[in-house]
mmCIF file of C-alpha atoms in Angstrom:
data_model
loop_
_atom_site.group_PDB
_atom_site.id
_atom_site.type_symbol
_atom_site.label_atom_id
_atom_site.label_comp_id
_atom_site.label_asym_id
_atom_site.label_seq_id
_atom_site.Cartn_x
_atom_site.Cartn_y
_atom_site.Cartn_z
ATOM 1 C CA MET A 493 82.013 68.921 130.924
ATOM 2 C CA ASP A 494 85.083 67.246 132.530
ATOM 3 C CA SER A 495 86.120 66.088 129.071
ATOM 4 C CA ILE A 496 85.969 69.664 127.785
ATOM 5 C CA THR A 497 88.175 70.816 130.684
ATOM 6 C CA ARG A 498 90.687 68.054 129.969
ATOM 7 C CA ILE A 499 90.791 68.978 126.292
ATOM 8 C CA ARG A 500 91.322 72.654 127.145
ATOM 9 C CA CYS A 501 94.227 71.746 129.403
ATOM 10 C CA PHE A 502 95.804 69.559 126.733
ATOM 11 C CA LEU A 503 95.504 72.301 124.091
ATOM 12 C CA GLN A 504 96.965 74.878 126.476
ATOM 13 C CA VAL A 505 99.952 72.657 127.316
ATOM 14 C CA VAL A 506 100.762 72.334 123.616
ATOM 15 C CA GLU A 507 100.219 76.037 122.865
ATOM 16 C CA SER A 508 102.208 77.179 125.918
ATOM 17 C CA GLY A 509 105.026 74.704 125.336
ATOM 18 C CA GLY A 510 104.854 72.893 128.650
ATOM 19 C CA PHE A 511 102.923 72.141 131.822
ATOM 20 C CA SER A 512 104.414 74.946 133.918
ATOM 21 C CA ALA A 513 103.704 77.583 131.285
ATOM 22 C CA ALA A 514 100.181 76.228 130.767
ATOM 23 C CA ALA A 515 99.540 76.371 134.513
ATOM 24 C CA ARG A 516 100.596 80.030 134.594
ATOM 25 C CA ASP A 517 98.480 80.880 131.532
ATOM 26 C CA MET A 518 95.392 79.140 132.937
ATOM 27 C CA GLY A 519 95.846 80.203 136.565
ATOM 28 C CA ARG A 520 95.880 76.594 137.796
ATOM 29 C CA SER A 521 98.429 74.357 139.444
ATOM 30 C CA LYS A 522 100.890 72.346 137.365
ATOM 31 C CA ALA A 523 99.783 69.181 139.173
ATOM 32 C CA LEU A 524 96.137 69.756 138.241
ATOM 33 C CA ILE A 525 97.017 70.422 134.583
ATOM 34 C CA SER A 526 99.105 67.241 134.471
ATOM 35 C CA LYS A 527 96.253 65.288 136.106
ATOM 36 C CA TYR A 528 93.726 66.469 133.517
ATOM 37 C CA VAL A 529 95.993 65.629 130.574
ATOM 38 C CA SER A 530 96.710 62.162 131.988
ATOM 39 C CA GLU A 531 92.978 61.576 132.484
ATOM 40 C CA LEU A 532 92.360 62.618 128.854
ATOM 41 C CA GLU A 533 94.965 60.116 127.646
ATOM 42 C CA ASP A 534 93.422 57.412 129.847
ATOM 43 C CA GLU A 535 89.959 58.250 128.533
ATOM 44 C CA LEU A 536 91.165 57.977 124.924
ATOM 45 C CA GLY A 537 93.449 55.018 125.566
ATOM 46 C CA VAL A 538 96.374 56.657 123.722
ATOM 47 C CA ARG A 539 99.455 58.714 124.547
ATOM 48 C CA LEU A 540 99.121 62.261 123.229
ATOM 49 C CA LEU A 541 102.368 63.729 124.584
ATOM 50 C CA ASN A 542 105.935 62.526 124.907
ATOM 51 C CA ARG A 543 107.290 63.894 128.200
ATOM 52 C CA THR A 544 110.864 64.400 129.366
ATOM 53 C CA THR A 545 112.166 66.383 132.309
ATOM 54 C CA ARG A 546 112.859 69.361 130.038
ATOM 55 C CA GLN A 547 110.315 69.353 127.254
ATOM 56 C CA ILE A 548 107.166 67.871 125.787
ATOM 57 C CA SER A 549 106.349 66.876 122.224
ATOM 58 C CA LEU A 550 103.269 65.596 120.457
ATOM 59 C CA THR A 551 102.981 61.993 119.408
ATOM 60 C CA GLN A 552 101.716 61.297 115.902
ATOM 61 C CA VAL A 553 98.182 60.679 117.166
ATOM 62 C CA GLY A 554 98.570 63.680 119.452
ATOM 63 C CA GLU A 555 99.232 65.952 116.478
ATOM 64 C CA ALA A 556 96.024 64.827 114.786
ATOM 65 C CA TYR A 557 94.029 65.137 118.002
ATOM 66 C CA PHE A 558 95.406 68.614 118.720
ATOM 67 C CA ARG A 559 94.396 69.841 115.260
ATOM 68 C CA GLU A 560 90.884 68.379 115.326
ATOM 69 C CA ALA A 561 90.140 69.053 118.982
ATOM 70 C CA GLY A 562 91.132 72.709 118.650
ATOM 71 C CA GLU A 563 88.714 73.240 115.780
ATOM 72 C CA LEU A 564 85.883 71.397 117.527
ATOM 73 C CA LEU A 565 86.423 73.294 120.764
ATOM 74 C CA GLN A 566 86.363 76.589 118.885
ATOM 75 C CA ARG A 567 83.050 75.610 117.317
ATOM 76 C CA PHE A 568 81.744 74.652 120.729
ATOM 77 C CA ASP A 569 82.777 78.036 122.148
ATOM 78 C CA ASP A 570 81.189 79.894 119.249
ATOM 79 C CA LEU A 571 77.977 77.933 119.661
ATOM 80 C CA LYS A 572 77.933 78.672 123.389
ATOM 81 C CA ASP A 573 78.477 82.383 122.624
ATOM 82 C CA ALA A 574 75.575 82.413 120.190
ATOM 83 C CA VAL A 575 73.218 80.673 122.634
ATOM 84 C CA GLN A 576 74.187 82.293 125.934
ATOM 85 C CA GLN A 577 75.030 85.841 124.978
ATOM 86 C CA ASP A 578 72.686 88.593 124.073
ATOM 87 C CA HIS A 579 73.262 89.239 120.376
ATOM 88 C CA ARG A 580 74.475 92.768 121.139
ATOM 89 C CA GLU A 581 77.040 91.608 123.681
ATOM 90 C CA VAL A 582 80.519 91.378 122.211
ATOM 91 C CA ARG A 583 83.219 89.747 124.306
ATOM 92 C CA GLY A 584 85.937 87.130 124.377
ATOM 93 C CA ARG A 585 89.218 86.396 122.630
ATOM 94 C CA LEU A 586 89.367 87.238 118.929
ATOM 95 C CA ARG A 587 92.253 85.731 116.949
ATOM 96 C CA LEU A 588 93.100 87.910 113.948
ATOM 97 C CA SER A 589 95.569 87.414 111.107
ATOM 98 C CA ALA A 590 96.650 90.374 108.975
ATOM 99 C CA PRO A 591 99.515 91.266 106.606
ATOM 100 C CA ARG A 592 102.448 92.659 108.582
ATOM 101 C CA SER A 593 103.069 95.693 106.391
ATOM 102 C CA PHE A 594 99.384 96.644 106.315
ATOM 103 C CA SER A 595 99.107 96.194 110.068
ATOM 104 C CA GLU A 596 102.086 98.437 110.724
ATOM 105 C CA ALA A 597 100.808 101.045 108.276
ATOM 106 C CA THR A 598 97.172 101.493 109.261
ATOM 107 C CA LEU A 599 95.485 98.609 111.070
ATOM 108 C CA GLY A 600 96.601 99.662 114.533
ATOM 109 C CA ARG A 601 94.406 102.759 114.449
ATOM 110 C CA VAL A 602 91.183 100.912 113.651
ATOM 111 C CA LEU A 603 91.961 98.117 116.138
ATOM 112 C CA ALA A 604 92.469 100.635 118.948
ATOM 113 C CA SER A 605 89.202 102.321 118.025
ATOM 114 C CA PHE A 606 87.394 98.956 117.954
ATOM 115 C CA LEU A 607 88.663 98.034 121.421
ATOM 116 C CA GLN A 608 87.573 101.401 122.801
ATOM 117 C CA GLU A 609 84.042 100.582 121.682
ATOM 118 C CA HIS A 610 84.192 96.902 122.698
ATOM 119 C CA PRO A 611 86.334 96.737 125.873
ATOM 120 C CA ARG A 612 85.292 93.150 126.656
ATOM 121 C CA VAL A 613 87.022 91.842 123.536
ATOM 122 C CA GLU A 614 90.603 90.566 123.822
ATOM 123 C CA LEU A 615 92.444 90.823 120.504
ATOM 124 C CA ASP A 616 95.146 88.273 119.668
ATOM 125 C CA ILE A 617 96.803 89.592 116.485
ATOM 126 C CA GLU A 618 99.311 87.728 114.317
ATOM 127 C CA MET A 619 100.984 89.734 111.555
ATOM 128 C CA GLU A 620 102.101 87.480 108.708
ATOM 129 C CA ASP A 621 102.917 88.371 105.097
ATOM 130 C CA ARG A 622 101.488 85.036 103.938
ATOM 131 C CA PHE A 623 98.069 83.474 103.438
ATOM 132 C CA VAL A 624 97.464 81.636 106.690
ATOM 133 C CA ASP A 625 95.109 78.679 106.827
ATOM 134 C CA ILE A 626 92.634 80.224 109.219
ATOM 135 C CA VAL A 627 90.815 76.943 109.922
ATOM 136 C CA GLU A 628 93.961 74.843 110.347
ATOM 137 C CA GLU A 629 95.698 77.494 112.452
ATOM 138 C CA GLY A 630 92.690 78.494 114.528
ATOM 139 C CA TYR A 631 92.039 82.101 113.502
ATOM 140 C CA ASP A 632 88.637 83.725 113.827
ATOM 141 C CA VAL A 633 89.153 86.154 110.963
ATOM 142 C CA ALA A 634 91.884 87.249 108.541
ATOM 143 C CA ILE A 635 92.361 90.546 106.728
ATOM 144 C CA ARG A 636 93.579 90.075 103.171
ATOM 145 C CA VAL A 637 94.475 92.570 100.466
ATOM 146 C CA ALA A 638 94.395 90.479 97.312
ATOM 147 C CA GLU A 639 92.462 89.120 94.387
ATOM 148 C CA LEU A 640 90.876 86.187 96.179
ATOM 149 C CA GLU A 641 90.565 82.783 94.566
ATOM 150 C CA ASP A 642 87.541 80.554 94.996
ATOM 151 C CA SER A 643 87.381 79.155 98.507
ATOM 152 C CA SER A 644 85.040 77.547 100.989
ATOM 153 C CA LEU A 645 85.720 80.496 103.302
ATOM 154 C CA ILE A 646 83.413 83.477 103.601
ATOM 155 C CA ALA A 647 84.928 86.737 102.326
ATOM 156 C CA ARG A 648 83.329 90.105 102.990
ATOM 157 C CA LYS A 649 84.663 93.023 100.981
ATOM 158 C CA ILE A 650 85.822 95.933 103.110
ATOM 159 C CA ARG A 651 86.876 98.343 100.368
ATOM 160 C CA ASP A 652 88.628 98.767 97.053
ATOM 161 C CA VAL A 653 92.295 99.667 97.298
ATOM 162 C CA ARG A 654 93.939 102.295 95.115
ATOM 163 C CA VAL A 655 97.459 101.387 93.940
ATOM 164 C CA VAL A 656 99.792 104.380 93.508
ATOM 165 C CA VAL A 657 103.022 104.915 91.567
ATOM 166 C CA CYS A 658 105.218 107.424 93.386
ATOM 167 C CA ALA A 659 108.760 108.547 94.139
ATOM 168 C CA SER A 660 110.570 111.217 96.107
ATOM 169 C CA PRO A 661 110.685 114.815 94.805
ATOM 170 C CA ALA A 662 114.472 114.513 94.447
ATOM 171 C CA TYR A 663 114.081 111.374 92.332
ATOM 172 C CA TRP A 664 111.571 113.008 89.975
ATOM 173 C CA GLU A 665 113.810 116.058 89.688
ATOM 174 C CA ALA A 666 116.788 113.893 88.762
ATOM 175 C CA HIS A 667 115.023 111.492 86.377
ATOM 176 C CA GLY A 668 111.961 113.397 85.228
ATOM 177 C CA MET A 669 108.363 112.403 85.892
ATOM 178 C CA PRO A 670 107.019 109.911 83.301
ATOM 179 C CA GLU A 671 104.191 111.003 81.043
ATOM 180 C CA LYS A 672 103.394 107.441 79.946
ATOM 181 C CA PRO A 673 103.685 104.143 81.860
ATOM 182 C CA GLY A 674 106.106 102.668 79.299
ATOM 183 C CA GLU A 675 108.785 105.122 80.429
ATOM 184 C CA LEU A 676 109.059 103.220 83.731
ATOM 185 C CA ALA A 677 110.794 100.382 81.876
ATOM 186 C CA ASN A 678 113.906 102.592 81.691
ATOM 187 C CA MET A 679 113.747 103.890 85.275
ATOM 188 C CA PRO A 680 115.030 102.256 88.488
ATOM 189 C CA CYS A 681 112.036 100.760 90.297
ATOM 190 C CA ILE A 682 111.630 99.228 93.739
ATOM 191 C CA ILE A 683 109.817 95.886 93.507
ATOM 192 C CA ASP A 684 107.492 94.715 96.286
ATOM 193 C CA THR A 685 107.471 90.951 95.753
ATOM 194 C CA ASN A 686 104.339 90.411 97.876
ATOM 195 C CA TYR A 687 102.180 91.171 94.877
ATOM 196 C CA LYS A 688 101.085 88.904 92.074
ATOM 197 C CA HIS A 689 102.603 90.721 89.100
ATOM 198 C CA LYS A 690 105.900 91.672 90.792
ATOM 199 C CA THR A 691 108.061 93.030 87.923
ATOM 200 C CA ASN A 692 105.123 93.571 85.542
ATOM 201 C CA TRP A 693 103.237 96.662 86.652
ATOM 202 C CA MET A 694 99.699 96.958 85.351
ATOM 203 C CA PHE A 695 98.202 100.151 83.888
ATOM 204 C CA LEU A 696 95.203 101.376 81.903
ATOM 205 C CA GLU A 697 95.294 103.174 78.572
ATOM 206 C CA ASN A 698 92.159 103.911 76.532
ATOM 207 C CA GLY A 699 90.274 101.521 78.790
ATOM 208 C CA GLU A 700 92.650 98.626 78.087
ATOM 209 C CA ARG A 701 94.928 96.933 80.602
ATOM 210 C CA PHE A 702 98.588 96.428 79.767
ATOM 211 C CA SER A 703 101.755 95.652 81.702
ATOM 212 C CA VAL A 704 105.107 97.405 81.829
ATOM 213 C CA PRO A 705 108.181 95.301 82.697
ATOM 214 C CA VAL A 706 110.212 97.055 85.395
ATOM 215 C CA LYS A 707 113.525 96.443 87.106
ATOM 216 C CA GLY A 708 115.571 98.121 89.755
ATOM 217 C CA PRO A 709 117.993 98.015 92.653
ATOM 218 C CA MET A 710 115.707 96.299 95.183
ATOM 219 C CA HIS A 711 113.293 93.366 95.291
ATOM 220 C CA VAL A 712 111.754 93.047 98.762
ATOM 221 C CA ASN A 713 108.710 91.402 100.361
ATOM 222 C CA SER A 714 108.120 94.321 102.728
ATOM 223 C CA ALA A 715 106.111 97.380 101.774
ATOM 224 C CA LYS A 716 107.624 99.283 104.695
ATOM 225 C CA THR A 717 111.135 98.677 103.360
ATOM 226 C CA ALA A 718 110.035 99.598 99.845
ATOM 227 C CA VAL A 719 108.685 102.924 101.128
ATOM 228 C CA ALA A 720 111.965 103.623 102.937
ATOM 229 C CA ALA A 721 113.879 102.961 99.714
ATOM 230 C CA ALA A 722 111.608 105.322 97.782
ATOM 231 C CA LEU A 723 112.073 108.032 100.424
ATOM 232 C CA ALA A 724 115.835 107.599 100.040
ATOM 233 C CA GLY A 725 115.492 108.308 96.315
ATOM 234 C CA LEU A 726 116.454 104.814 95.143
ATOM 235 C CA GLY A 727 113.609 104.493 92.659
ATOM 236 C CA VAL A 728 109.911 104.455 91.828
ATOM 237 C CA VAL A 729 107.563 102.378 93.970
ATOM 238 C CA ARG A 730 104.057 101.063 93.263
ATOM 239 C CA LEU A 731 102.027 100.262 96.383
ATOM 240 C CA PRO A 732 98.495 100.314 97.806
ATOM 241 C CA ILE A 733 97.788 103.827 98.987
ATOM 242 C CA PHE A 734 97.560 103.055 102.704
ATOM 243 C CA TYR A 735 101.280 102.201 102.753
ATOM 244 C CA VAL A 736 102.274 105.644 101.432
ATOM 245 C CA LEU A 737 99.357 107.814 102.554
ATOM 246 C CA GLU A 738 101.210 109.894 105.126
ATOM 247 C CA GLU A 739 104.207 110.371 102.806
ATOM 248 C CA LEU A 740 101.915 111.543 99.998
ATOM 249 C CA MET A 741 100.091 113.938 102.323
ATOM 250 C CA SER A 742 103.379 115.402 103.605
ATOM 251 C CA GLY A 743 104.902 115.705 100.129
ATOM 252 C CA GLN A 744 107.746 113.302 100.882
ATOM 253 C CA LEU A 745 106.504 111.180 97.970
ATOM 254 C CA ILE A 746 104.882 112.502 94.796
ATOM 255 C CA PRO A 747 102.414 110.386 92.757
ATOM 256 C CA ALA A 748 102.662 109.922 88.992
ATOM 257 C CA LEU A 749 100.565 108.407 86.187
ATOM 258 C CA GLU A 750 97.358 108.784 88.213
ATOM 259 C CA ASP A 751 95.235 108.784 85.056
ATOM 260 C CA CYS A 752 96.599 105.342 84.166
ATOM 261 C CA GLU A 753 95.956 103.550 87.452
ATOM 262 C CA VAL A 754 94.187 100.201 87.294
ATOM 263 C CA PRO A 755 91.684 99.198 89.972
ATOM 264 C CA GLY A 756 93.755 97.625 92.702
ATOM 265 C CA PRO A 757 93.068 94.508 94.741
ATOM 266 C CA ALA A 758 90.290 94.736 97.289
ATOM 267 C CA MET A 759 90.575 94.396 101.040
ATOM 268 C CA TYR A 760 88.555 91.540 102.536
ATOM 269 C CA ALA A 761 87.691 90.109 105.908
ATOM 270 C CA VAL A 762 87.844 86.326 105.562
ATOM 271 C CA TYR A 763 86.397 83.891 108.070
ATOM 272 C CA PRO A 764 85.273 80.250 108.178
ATOM 273 C CA HIS A 765 81.696 79.491 107.245
ATOM 274 C CA ARG A 766 79.944 78.581 110.460
ATOM 275 C CA ARG A 767 76.286 78.214 111.219
ATOM 276 C CA HIS A 768 76.665 80.306 114.383
ATOM 277 C CA LEU A 769 78.931 83.239 113.684
ATOM 278 C CA SER A 770 80.102 84.636 116.995
ATOM 279 C CA ALA A 771 79.074 88.142 117.959
ATOM 280 C CA LYS A 772 82.715 89.239 118.323
ATOM 281 C CA VAL A 773 83.547 88.273 114.714
ATOM 282 C CA ARG A 774 80.391 89.881 113.344
ATOM 283 C CA ALA A 775 81.065 93.075 115.320
ATOM 284 C CA PHE A 776 84.694 93.252 114.192
ATOM 285 C CA VAL A 777 83.921 92.740 110.510
ATOM 286 C CA ASP A 778 81.086 95.292 110.618
ATOM 287 C CA TYR A 779 83.402 97.771 112.332
ATOM 288 C CA MET A 780 86.159 97.312 109.736
ATOM 289 C CA VAL A 781 83.704 97.894 106.884
ATOM 290 C CA ASN A 782 82.213 101.003 108.493
ATOM 291 C CA TRP A 783 85.586 102.441 109.532
ATOM 292 C CA HIS A 784 86.971 102.209 105.993
ATOM 293 C CA LYS A 785 83.760 103.617 104.550
ATOM 294 C CA GLN A 786 84.206 106.652 106.786
ATOM 295 C CA LEU A 787 87.895 106.815 105.855
ATOM 296 C CA GLU A 788 87.079 106.915 102.129
ATOM 297 C CA GLN A 789 84.508 109.654 102.734
ATOM 298 C CA HIS A 790 87.228 111.731 104.386
ATOM 299 C CA GLY A 791 89.573 111.312 101.423
ATOM 300 C CA ASP A 792 91.621 108.574 103.127
ATOM 301 C CA CYS A 793 92.776 111.008 105.798
ATOM 302 C CA PRO A 794 93.372 108.853 108.907
ATOM 303 C CA LYS A 795 93.555 111.863 111.251
ATOM 304 C CA MET A 796 89.825 112.365 110.704
ATOM 305 C CA LEU A 797 89.138 109.073 112.500
ATOM 306 C CA ASP A 798 90.963 109.363 115.797
ATOM 307 C CA GLY A 799 87.793 108.563 117.766
ATOM 308 C CA PRO A 800 85.201 105.805 117.518
ATOM 309 C CA VAL A 801 83.528 105.483 114.154
ATOM 310 C CA PRO A 802 79.870 106.561 113.923
ATOM 311 C CA LYS A 803 77.517 103.614 113.555
ATOM 312 C CA GLU A 804 75.589 103.196 110.342
ATOM 313 C CA SER A 805 71.975 104.286 110.501
#
């Protein structure tokens, strides 16, 4: 067990950026943290950290050890959770990765509701508009809105996502609302570059998919910024509905071409395949699925879900 403690101290020093910060984060003395890391280096017979009076840095072997030890320690913790905890007990730190724009638009509500139901869980949320390597970077679970490629990871579908074409009332009044998707080729459009097809927007006609090339005054990798541009009347935007839900409900944005919408990407919870899935991950994924099921049943009206979500029977 002393080896586990030494490894934890080493990982914390690297993650905190120094011995003093690690001591504060762990509630231990700097001298004790330094002692444990030195003992770990002596045990391994290698130097893991380069130390100066002002900073620390990983040696080459230290980088490899940090990466592998972090993953092994996480597996050890998950195994301990599975063995020691009652299966219904949900607790501990849960590292979550989610797209920034999605998180700012809607995820906060469901996370707050989840924590109300599971107060012994500590959420550590990183919002990144990129596909993180959840194993390499030490995440428990990631939320992704995409067409997933084959992977060794486990992906559980949360829901389908409707993709909406919309613009401000003033924009439609000035330019006219299109009756067919092809008309968008001659209209200013706001391009969210996070998505696969970017300047080729996909539609359905007579059951067949086809793309319309679009262009416009803004290309941006932020759905939030794209919505702001649409509200300002700069052009037409095409986004998953949760980014524009409140604006559609208030009438600030008006949808178009609804009969031509293609099925959008799905939302998934993605997590590493492990023999002992921790109770906190299982509870979180189940909660996300149930919350969005309830949301769809209420017509995607988030105000209907201000309290905890009813459990499935």
